[in-house]
mmCIF file of C-alpha atoms and ligand atoms in Angstrom:
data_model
loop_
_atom_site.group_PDB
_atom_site.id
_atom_site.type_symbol
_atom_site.label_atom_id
_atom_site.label_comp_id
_atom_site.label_asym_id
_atom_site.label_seq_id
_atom_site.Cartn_x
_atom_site.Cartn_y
_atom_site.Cartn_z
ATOM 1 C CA UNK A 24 -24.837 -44.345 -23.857
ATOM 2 C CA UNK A 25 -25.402 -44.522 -20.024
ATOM 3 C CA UNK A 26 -28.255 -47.178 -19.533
ATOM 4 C CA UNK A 27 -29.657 -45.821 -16.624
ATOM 5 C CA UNK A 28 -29.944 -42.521 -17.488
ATOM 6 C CA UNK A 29 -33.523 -42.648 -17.945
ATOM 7 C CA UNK A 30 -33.990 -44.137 -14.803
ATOM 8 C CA UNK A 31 -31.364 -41.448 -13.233
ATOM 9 C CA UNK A 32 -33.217 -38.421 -14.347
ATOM 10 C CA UNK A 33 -36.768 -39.879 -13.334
ATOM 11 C CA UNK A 34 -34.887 -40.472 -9.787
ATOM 12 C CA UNK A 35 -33.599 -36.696 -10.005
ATOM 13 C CA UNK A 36 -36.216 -34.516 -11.584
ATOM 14 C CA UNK A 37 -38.191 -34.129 -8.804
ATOM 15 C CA UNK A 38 -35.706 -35.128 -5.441
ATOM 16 C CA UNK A 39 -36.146 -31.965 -4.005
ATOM 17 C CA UNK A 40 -34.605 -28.579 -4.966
ATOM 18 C CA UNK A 41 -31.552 -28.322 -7.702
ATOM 19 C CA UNK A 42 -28.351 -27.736 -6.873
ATOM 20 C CA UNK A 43 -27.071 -23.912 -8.316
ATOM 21 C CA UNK A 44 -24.304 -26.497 -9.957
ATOM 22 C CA UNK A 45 -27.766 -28.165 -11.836
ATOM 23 C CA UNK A 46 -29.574 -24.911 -12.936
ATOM 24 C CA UNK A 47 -26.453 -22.838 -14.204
ATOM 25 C CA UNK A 48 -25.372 -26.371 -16.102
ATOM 26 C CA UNK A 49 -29.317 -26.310 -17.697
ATOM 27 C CA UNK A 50 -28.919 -22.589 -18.148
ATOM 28 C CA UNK A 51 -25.388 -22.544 -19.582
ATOM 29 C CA UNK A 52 -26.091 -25.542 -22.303
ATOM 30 C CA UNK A 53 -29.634 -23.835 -23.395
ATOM 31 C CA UNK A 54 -27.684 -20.802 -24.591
ATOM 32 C CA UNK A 55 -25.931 -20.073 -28.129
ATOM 33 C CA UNK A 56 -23.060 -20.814 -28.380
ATOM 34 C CA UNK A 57 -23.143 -23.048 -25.214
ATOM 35 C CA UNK A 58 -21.132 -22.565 -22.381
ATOM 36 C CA UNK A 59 -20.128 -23.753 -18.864
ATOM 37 C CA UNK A 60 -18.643 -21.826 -16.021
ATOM 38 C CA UNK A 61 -14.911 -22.619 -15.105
ATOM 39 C CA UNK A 62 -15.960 -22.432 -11.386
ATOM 40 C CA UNK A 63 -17.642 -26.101 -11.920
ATOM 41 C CA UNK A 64 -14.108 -27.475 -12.983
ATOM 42 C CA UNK A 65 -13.599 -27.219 -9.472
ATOM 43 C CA UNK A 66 -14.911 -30.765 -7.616
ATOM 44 C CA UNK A 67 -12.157 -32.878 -5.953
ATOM 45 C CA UNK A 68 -11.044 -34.730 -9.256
ATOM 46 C CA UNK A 69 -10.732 -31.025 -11.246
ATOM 47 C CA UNK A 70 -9.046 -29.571 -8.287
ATOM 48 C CA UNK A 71 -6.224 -32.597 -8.051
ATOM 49 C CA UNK A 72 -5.817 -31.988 -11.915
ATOM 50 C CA UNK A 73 -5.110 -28.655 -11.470
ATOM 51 C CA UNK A 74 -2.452 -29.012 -9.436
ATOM 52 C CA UNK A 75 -1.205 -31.719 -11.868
ATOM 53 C CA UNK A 76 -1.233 -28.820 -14.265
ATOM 54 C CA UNK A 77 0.582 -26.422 -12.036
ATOM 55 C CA UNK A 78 3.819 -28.653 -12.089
ATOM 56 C CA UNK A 79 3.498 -28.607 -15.943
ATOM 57 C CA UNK A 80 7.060 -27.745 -18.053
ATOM 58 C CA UNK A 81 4.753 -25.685 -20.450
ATOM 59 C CA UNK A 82 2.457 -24.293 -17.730
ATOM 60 C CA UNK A 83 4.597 -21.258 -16.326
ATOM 61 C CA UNK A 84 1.984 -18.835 -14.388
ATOM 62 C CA UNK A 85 2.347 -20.759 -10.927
ATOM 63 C CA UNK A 86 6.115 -21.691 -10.474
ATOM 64 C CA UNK A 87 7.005 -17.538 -12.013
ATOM 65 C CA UNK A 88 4.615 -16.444 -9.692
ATOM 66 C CA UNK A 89 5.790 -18.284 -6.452
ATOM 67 C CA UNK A 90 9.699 -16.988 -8.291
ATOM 68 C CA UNK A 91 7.805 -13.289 -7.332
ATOM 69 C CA UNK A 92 6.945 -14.215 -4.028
ATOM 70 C CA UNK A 93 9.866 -16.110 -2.853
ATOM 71 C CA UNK A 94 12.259 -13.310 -4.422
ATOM 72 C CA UNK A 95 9.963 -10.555 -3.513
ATOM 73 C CA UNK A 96 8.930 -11.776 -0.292
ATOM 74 C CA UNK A 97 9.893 -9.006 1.842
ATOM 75 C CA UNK A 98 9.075 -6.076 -0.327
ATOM 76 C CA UNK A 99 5.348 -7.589 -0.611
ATOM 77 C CA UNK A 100 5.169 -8.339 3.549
ATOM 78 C CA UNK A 101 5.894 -4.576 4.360
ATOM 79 C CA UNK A 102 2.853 -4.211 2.503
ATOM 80 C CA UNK A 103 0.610 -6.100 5.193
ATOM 81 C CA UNK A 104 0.174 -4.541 8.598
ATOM 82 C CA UNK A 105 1.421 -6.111 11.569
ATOM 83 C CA UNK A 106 -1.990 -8.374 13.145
ATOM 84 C CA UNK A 107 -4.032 -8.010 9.675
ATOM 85 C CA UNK A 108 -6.387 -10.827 8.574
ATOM 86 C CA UNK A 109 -5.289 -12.270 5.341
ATOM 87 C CA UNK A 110 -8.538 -13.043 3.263
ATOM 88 C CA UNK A 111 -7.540 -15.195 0.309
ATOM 89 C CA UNK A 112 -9.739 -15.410 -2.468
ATOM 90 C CA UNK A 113 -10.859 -19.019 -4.347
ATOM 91 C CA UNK A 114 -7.675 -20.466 -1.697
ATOM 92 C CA UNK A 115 -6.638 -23.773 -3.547
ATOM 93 C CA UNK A 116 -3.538 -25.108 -2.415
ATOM 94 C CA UNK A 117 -2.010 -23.043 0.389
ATOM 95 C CA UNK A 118 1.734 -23.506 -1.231
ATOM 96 C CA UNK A 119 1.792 -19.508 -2.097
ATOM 97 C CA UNK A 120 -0.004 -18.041 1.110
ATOM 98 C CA UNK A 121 2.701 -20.099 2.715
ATOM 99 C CA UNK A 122 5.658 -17.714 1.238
ATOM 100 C CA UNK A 123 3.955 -14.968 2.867
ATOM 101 C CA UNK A 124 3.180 -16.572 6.263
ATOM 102 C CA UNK A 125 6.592 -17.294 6.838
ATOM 103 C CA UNK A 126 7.400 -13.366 6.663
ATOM 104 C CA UNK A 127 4.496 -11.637 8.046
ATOM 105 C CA UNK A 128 3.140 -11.750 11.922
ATOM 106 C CA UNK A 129 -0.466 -11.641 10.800
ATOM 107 C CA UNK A 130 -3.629 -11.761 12.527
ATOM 108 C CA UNK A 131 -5.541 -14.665 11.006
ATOM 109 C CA UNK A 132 -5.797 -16.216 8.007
ATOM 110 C CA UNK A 133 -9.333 -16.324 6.210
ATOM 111 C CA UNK A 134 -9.094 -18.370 2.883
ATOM 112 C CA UNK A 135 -12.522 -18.715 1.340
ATOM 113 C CA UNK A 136 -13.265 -21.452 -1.372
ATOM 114 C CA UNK A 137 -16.020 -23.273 -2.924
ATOM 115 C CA UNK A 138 -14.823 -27.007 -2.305
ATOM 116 C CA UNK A 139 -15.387 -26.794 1.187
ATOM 117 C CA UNK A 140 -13.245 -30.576 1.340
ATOM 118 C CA UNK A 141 -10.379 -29.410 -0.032
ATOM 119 C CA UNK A 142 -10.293 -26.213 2.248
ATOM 120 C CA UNK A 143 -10.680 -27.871 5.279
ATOM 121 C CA UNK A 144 -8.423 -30.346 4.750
ATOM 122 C CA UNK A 145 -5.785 -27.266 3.861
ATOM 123 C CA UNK A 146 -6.561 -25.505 6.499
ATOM 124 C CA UNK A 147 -6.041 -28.638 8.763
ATOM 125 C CA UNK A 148 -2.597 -29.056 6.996
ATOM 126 C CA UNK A 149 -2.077 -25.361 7.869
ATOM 127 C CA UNK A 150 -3.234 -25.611 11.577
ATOM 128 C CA UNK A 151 -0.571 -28.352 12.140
ATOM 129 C CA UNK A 152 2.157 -26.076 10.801
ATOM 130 C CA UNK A 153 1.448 -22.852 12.100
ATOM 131 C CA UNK A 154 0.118 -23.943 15.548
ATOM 132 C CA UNK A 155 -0.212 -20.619 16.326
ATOM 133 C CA UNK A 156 -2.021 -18.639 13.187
ATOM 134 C CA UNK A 157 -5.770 -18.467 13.475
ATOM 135 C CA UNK A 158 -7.311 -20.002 10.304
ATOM 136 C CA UNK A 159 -10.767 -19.228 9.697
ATOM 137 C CA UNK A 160 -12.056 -21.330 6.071
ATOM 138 C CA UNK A 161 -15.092 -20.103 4.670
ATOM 139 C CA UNK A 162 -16.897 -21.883 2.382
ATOM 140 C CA UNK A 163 -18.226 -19.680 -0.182
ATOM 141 C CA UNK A 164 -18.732 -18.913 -3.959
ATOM 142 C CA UNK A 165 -16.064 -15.809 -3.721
ATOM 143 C CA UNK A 166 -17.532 -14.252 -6.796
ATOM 144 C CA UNK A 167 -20.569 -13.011 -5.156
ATOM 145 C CA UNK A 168 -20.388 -11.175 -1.610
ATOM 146 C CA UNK A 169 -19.916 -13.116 1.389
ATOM 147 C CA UNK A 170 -19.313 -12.130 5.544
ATOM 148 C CA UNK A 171 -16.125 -12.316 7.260
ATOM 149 C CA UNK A 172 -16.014 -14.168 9.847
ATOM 150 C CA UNK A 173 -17.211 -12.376 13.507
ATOM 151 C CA UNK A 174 -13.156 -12.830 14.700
ATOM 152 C CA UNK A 175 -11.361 -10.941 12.632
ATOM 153 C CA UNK A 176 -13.292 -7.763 11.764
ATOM 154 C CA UNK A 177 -11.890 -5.384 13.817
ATOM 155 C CA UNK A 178 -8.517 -6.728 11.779
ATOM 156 C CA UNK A 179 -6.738 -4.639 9.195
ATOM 157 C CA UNK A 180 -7.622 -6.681 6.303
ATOM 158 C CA UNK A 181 -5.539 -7.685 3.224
ATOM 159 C CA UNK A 182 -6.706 -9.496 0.215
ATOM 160 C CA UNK A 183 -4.863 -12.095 -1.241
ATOM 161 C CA UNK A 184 -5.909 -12.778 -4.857
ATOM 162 C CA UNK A 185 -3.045 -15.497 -6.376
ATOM 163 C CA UNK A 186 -3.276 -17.013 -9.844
ATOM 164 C CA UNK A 187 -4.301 -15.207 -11.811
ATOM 165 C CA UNK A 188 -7.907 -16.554 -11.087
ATOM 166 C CA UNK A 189 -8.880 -12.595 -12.529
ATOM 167 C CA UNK A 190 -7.866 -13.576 -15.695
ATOM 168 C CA UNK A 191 -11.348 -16.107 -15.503
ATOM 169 C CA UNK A 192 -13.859 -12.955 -15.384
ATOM 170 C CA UNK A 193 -15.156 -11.146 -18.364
ATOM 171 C CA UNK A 194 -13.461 -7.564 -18.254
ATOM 172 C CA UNK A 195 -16.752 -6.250 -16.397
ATOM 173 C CA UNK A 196 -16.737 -8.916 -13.967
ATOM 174 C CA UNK A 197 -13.354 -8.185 -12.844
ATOM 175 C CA UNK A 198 -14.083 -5.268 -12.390
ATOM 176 C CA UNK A 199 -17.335 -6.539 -10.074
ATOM 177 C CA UNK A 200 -14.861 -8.365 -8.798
ATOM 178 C CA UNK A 201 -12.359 -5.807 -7.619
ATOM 179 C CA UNK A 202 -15.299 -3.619 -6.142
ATOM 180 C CA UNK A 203 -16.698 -6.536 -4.314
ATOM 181 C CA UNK A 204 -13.235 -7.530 -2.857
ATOM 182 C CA UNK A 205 -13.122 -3.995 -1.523
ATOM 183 C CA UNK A 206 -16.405 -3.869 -0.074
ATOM 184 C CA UNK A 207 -15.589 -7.355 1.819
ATOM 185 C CA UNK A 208 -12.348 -5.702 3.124
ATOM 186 C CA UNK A 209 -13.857 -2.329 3.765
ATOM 187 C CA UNK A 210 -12.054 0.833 4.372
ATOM 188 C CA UNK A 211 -7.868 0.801 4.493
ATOM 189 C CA UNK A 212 -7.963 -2.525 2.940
ATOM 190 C CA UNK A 213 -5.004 -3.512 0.886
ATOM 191 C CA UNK A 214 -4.925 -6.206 -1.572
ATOM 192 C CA UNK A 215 -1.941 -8.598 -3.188
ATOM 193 C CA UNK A 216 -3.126 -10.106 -6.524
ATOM 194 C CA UNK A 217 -1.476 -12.080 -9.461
ATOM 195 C CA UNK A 218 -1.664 -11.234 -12.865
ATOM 196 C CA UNK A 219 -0.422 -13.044 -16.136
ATOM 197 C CA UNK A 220 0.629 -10.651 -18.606
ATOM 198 C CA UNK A 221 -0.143 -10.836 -22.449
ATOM 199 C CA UNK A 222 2.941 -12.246 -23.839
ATOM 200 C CA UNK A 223 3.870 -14.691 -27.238
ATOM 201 C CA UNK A 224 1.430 -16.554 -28.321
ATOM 202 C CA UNK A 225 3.170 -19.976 -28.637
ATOM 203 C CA UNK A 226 4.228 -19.783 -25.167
ATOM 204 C CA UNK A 227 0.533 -19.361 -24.031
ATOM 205 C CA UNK A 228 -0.994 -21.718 -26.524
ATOM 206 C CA UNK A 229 1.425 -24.444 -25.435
ATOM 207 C CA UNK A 230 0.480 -23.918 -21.763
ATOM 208 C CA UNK A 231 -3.197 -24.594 -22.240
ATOM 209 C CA UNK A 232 -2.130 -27.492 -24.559
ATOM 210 C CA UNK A 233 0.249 -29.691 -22.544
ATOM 211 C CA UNK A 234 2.068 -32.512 -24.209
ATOM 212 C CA UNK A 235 0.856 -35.148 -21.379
ATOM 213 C CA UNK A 236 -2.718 -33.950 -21.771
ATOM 214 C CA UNK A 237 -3.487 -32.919 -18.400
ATOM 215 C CA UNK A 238 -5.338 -29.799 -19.394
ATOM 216 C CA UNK A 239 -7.721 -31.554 -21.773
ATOM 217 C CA UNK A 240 -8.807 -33.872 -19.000
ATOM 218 C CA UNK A 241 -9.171 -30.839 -16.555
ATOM 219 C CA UNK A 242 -11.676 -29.543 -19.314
ATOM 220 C CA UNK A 243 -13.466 -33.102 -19.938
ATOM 221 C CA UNK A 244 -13.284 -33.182 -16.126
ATOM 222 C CA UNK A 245 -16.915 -30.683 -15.829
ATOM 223 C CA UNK A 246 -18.240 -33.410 -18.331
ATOM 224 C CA UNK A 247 -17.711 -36.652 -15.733
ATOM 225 C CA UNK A 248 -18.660 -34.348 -13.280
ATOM 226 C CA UNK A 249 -22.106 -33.406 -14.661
ATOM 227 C CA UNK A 250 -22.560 -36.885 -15.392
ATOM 228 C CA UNK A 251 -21.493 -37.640 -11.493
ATOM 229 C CA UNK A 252 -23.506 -35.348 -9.881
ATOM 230 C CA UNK A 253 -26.327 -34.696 -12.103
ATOM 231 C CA UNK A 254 -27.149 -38.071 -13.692
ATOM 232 C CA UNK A 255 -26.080 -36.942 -17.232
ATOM 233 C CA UNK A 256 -25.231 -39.155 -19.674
ATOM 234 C CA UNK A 257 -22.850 -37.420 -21.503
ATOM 235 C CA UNK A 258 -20.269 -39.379 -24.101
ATOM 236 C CA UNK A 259 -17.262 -37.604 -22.898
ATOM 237 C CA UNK A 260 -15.598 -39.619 -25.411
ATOM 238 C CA UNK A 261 -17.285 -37.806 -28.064
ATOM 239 C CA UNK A 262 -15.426 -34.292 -27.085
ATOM 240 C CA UNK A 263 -12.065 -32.816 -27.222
ATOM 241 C CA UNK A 264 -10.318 -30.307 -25.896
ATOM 242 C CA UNK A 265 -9.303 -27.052 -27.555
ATOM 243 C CA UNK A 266 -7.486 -24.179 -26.435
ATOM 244 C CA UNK A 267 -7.053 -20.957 -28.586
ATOM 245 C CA UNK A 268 -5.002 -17.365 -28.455
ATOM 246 C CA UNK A 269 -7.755 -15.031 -29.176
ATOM 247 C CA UNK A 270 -5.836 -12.038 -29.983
ATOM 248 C CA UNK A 271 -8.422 -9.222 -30.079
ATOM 249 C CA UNK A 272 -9.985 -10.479 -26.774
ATOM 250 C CA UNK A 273 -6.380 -10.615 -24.999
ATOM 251 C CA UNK A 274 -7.279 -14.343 -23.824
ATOM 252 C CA UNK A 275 -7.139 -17.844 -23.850
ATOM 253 C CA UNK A 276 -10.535 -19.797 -24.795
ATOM 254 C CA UNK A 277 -10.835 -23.355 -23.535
ATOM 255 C CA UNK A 278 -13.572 -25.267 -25.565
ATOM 256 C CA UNK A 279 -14.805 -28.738 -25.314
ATOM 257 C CA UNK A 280 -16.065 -29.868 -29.360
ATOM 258 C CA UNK A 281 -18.122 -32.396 -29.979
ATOM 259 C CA UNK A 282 -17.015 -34.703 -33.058
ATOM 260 C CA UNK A 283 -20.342 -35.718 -34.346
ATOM 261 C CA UNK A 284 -23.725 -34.703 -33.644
ATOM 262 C CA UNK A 285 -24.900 -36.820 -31.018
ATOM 263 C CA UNK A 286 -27.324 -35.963 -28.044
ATOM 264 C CA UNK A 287 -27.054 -35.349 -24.356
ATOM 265 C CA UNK A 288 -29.439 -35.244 -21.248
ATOM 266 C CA UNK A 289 -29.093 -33.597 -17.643
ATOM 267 C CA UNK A 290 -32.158 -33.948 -15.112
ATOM 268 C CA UNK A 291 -33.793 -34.647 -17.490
ATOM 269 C CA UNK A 292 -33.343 -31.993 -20.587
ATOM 270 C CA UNK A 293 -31.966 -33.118 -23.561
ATOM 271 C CA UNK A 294 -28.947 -30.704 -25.151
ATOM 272 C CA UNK A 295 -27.991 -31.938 -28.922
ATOM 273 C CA UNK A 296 -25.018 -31.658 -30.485
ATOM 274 C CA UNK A 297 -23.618 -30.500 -34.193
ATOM 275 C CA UNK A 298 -20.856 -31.792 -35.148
ATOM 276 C CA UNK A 299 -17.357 -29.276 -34.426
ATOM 277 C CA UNK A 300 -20.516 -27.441 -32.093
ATOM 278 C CA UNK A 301 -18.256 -26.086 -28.760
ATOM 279 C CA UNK A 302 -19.015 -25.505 -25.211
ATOM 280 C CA UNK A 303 -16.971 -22.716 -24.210
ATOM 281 C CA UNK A 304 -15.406 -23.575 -20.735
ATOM 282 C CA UNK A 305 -12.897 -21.059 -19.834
ATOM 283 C CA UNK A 306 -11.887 -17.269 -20.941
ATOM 284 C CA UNK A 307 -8.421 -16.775 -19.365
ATOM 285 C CA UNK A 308 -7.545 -12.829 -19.701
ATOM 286 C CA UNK A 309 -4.179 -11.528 -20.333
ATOM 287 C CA UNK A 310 -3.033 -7.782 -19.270
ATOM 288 C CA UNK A 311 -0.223 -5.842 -19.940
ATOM 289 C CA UNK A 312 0.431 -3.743 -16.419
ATOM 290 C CA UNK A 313 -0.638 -0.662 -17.003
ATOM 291 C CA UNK A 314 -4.602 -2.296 -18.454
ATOM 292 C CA UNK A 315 -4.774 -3.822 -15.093
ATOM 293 C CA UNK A 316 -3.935 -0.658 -13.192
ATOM 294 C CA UNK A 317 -6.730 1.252 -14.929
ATOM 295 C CA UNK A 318 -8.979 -1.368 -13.755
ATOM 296 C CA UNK A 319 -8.119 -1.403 -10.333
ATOM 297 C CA UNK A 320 -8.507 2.551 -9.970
ATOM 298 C CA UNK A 321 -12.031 2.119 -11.983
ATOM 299 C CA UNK A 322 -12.616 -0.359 -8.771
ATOM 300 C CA UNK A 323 -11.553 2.104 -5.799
ATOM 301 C CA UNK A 324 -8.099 0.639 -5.259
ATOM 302 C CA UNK A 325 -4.999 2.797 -6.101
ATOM 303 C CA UNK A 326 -1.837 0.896 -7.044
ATOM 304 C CA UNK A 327 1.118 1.009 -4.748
ATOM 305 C CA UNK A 328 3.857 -1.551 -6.267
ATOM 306 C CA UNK A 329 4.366 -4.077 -8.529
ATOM 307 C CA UNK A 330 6.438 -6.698 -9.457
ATOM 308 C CA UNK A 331 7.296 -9.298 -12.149
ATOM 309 C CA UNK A 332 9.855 -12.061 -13.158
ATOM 310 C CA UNK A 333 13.113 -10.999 -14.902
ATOM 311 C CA UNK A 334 11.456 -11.603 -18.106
ATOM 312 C CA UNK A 335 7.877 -10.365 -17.409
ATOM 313 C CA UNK A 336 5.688 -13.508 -17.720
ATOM 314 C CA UNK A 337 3.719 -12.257 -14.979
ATOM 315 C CA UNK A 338 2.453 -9.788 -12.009
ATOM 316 C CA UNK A 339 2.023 -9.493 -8.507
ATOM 317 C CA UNK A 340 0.675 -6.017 -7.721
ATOM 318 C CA UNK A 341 0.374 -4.454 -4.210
ATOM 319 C CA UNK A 342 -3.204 -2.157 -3.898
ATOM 320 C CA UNK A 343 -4.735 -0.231 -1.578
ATOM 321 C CA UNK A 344 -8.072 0.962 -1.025
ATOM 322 C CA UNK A 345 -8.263 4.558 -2.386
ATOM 323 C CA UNK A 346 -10.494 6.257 -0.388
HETATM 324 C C1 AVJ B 411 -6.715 -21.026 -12.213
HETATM 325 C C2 AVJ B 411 -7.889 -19.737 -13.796
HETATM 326 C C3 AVJ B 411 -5.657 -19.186 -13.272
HETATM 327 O O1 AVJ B 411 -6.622 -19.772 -16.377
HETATM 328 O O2 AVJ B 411 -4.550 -20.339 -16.129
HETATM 329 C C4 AVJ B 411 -5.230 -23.735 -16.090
HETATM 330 C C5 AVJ B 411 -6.992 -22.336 -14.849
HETATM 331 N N1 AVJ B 411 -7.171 -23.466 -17.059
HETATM 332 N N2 AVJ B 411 -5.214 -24.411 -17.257
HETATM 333 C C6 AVJ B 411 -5.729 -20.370 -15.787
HETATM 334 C C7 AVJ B 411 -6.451 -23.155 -15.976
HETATM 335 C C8 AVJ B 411 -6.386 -24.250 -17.823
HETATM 336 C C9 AVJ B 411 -6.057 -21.186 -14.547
HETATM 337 N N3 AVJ B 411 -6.600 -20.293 -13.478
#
């Protein structure tokens, strides 16, 4: 029990306005069955865990899909126009956008991410490398519609969608997704995106349940960080991770469960717990190729290649804005 919660939530409840991270946390945890959005894993310590998790034996989709872009490199470049501004979506690490920089003379590079820290410092990191590529960081929630920036919009514009981050959205929010991304790139636009593709089951189970354990911290992770940021006093202690193959759903469901019934408060509102009661933290889609082309042509972009490892873990897919 955190002593000073009390004292904590007094101090927060009425400081000023709260954050969008505070009211979708309140809304989220007031619902049945509760929930939490797997945007919030996403503060410094979540993002360095992540990229623990990308290095993982069991956790294949990043090292198969930089395989794509290294081996593919060239194929995917002909696909950008000469000067185009490269808008990358939810830009993490830069280690992919990299691959591509290295074979395309683009315009700019414009990659837009909620942890404005960890952007800047990559686009620093990038600056120094490519002394002469203009990197533009925006700092935005890329899941709702933001501007490009005044420089590059007379720029052909390419999207650059890595990941498999699409697999996060509910089947209609991808599809928001897609329709956004093509409204922020406007007319011509072409997009590269990643996309892990449905595949056995014990080979996706194991990657969301690493031996070392670095995915169940990356799920505890939104727990310390409510209790960081919003003076919760959640007994992290008291949850553990699970990760599940839902079959019919084509995904992966991350869920934190509580092992006793025990109680929780953030700014102020108290959440209890059953015991085995879940907060659902992460849906993590899986398409076979031809599902995601339908939903790209239900979202105004028509297909022009794709490509996958030799033994089809995942996607990269080449679109472009049908008119
Ligand atoms: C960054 C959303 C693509 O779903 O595979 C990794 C996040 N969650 N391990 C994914 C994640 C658990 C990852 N994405």
């Amino acid at each position: 029990m955190n002593v000073h919660a009390p004292a904590l939530a007094e101090a927060h409840r009425f400081d000023g306005p709260i954050s969008a991270f505070g009211r979708d946390v309140i809304e989220n945890l007031s619902q049945a069955p509760k929930r939490l959005s797997p945007k919030y894993f996403y503060d410094s310590a979540g993002s360095e865990l992540f990229e623990q998790i990308t290095l993982l034996p069991e956790y294949y989709p990043t090292r198969t899909e930089l395989t794509i872009l290294r081996d593919r490199g060239r194929a995917i470049s002909a696909i950008i126009p000469k000067g185009a501004a490269l808008v990358e979506f939810g830009a993490g690490a830069t280690t992919k956008v990299r691959l591509l920089l290295d074979q395309c003379a683009l315009g700019a590079y414009v990659p837009v991410d909620i942890s404005g820290d960890f952007l800047q410092a990559q686009a620093d990191a990038l600056r120094a490398d490519y002394p002469n590529l203009n990197v533009y960081p925006v700092t935005a929630d890329f899941t709702a519609p933001f501007d490009l920036p005044e420089a590059v919009r007379a720029m052909p514009k390419v999207g650059f969608f890595p990941g498999s981050t699409l697999g996060n959205f509910e089947p209609h929010e991808a599809l928001g997704f897609l329709r956004s991304a093509r409204n922020i790139l406007g007319k011509d636009a072409r997009m590269v995106i990643g996309v892990d593709l449905e595949k056995d089951e014990r080979v996706l189970y194991d990657a969301y349940n690493d031996s070392a354990g670095i995915t169940a911290r990356f799920n505890l992770n939104v727990l310390h960080r409510i209790n960081r940021e919003l003076g919760g006093d959640f007994d992290v202690g008291a949850f553990v991770h699970r990760a599940i193959y839902n079959r019919d759903r084509h995904r992966i469901e991350m869920h934190l469960i509580s092992k006793k019934a025990l109680t929780a408060q953030v700014l102020g509102k108290q959440f209890s717990f059953r015991p085995g009661e879940s907060i659902h933290t992460e849906n993590s889609y899986k398409y076979s190729i031809d599902r995601f082309m339908a939903l790209a042509r239900s979202a105004g972009w028509q297909p022009l290649e794709s490509w996958t490892d030799a033994a089809g873990m995942f996607s990269v897919h080449a679109l472009v804005a049908s008119d």
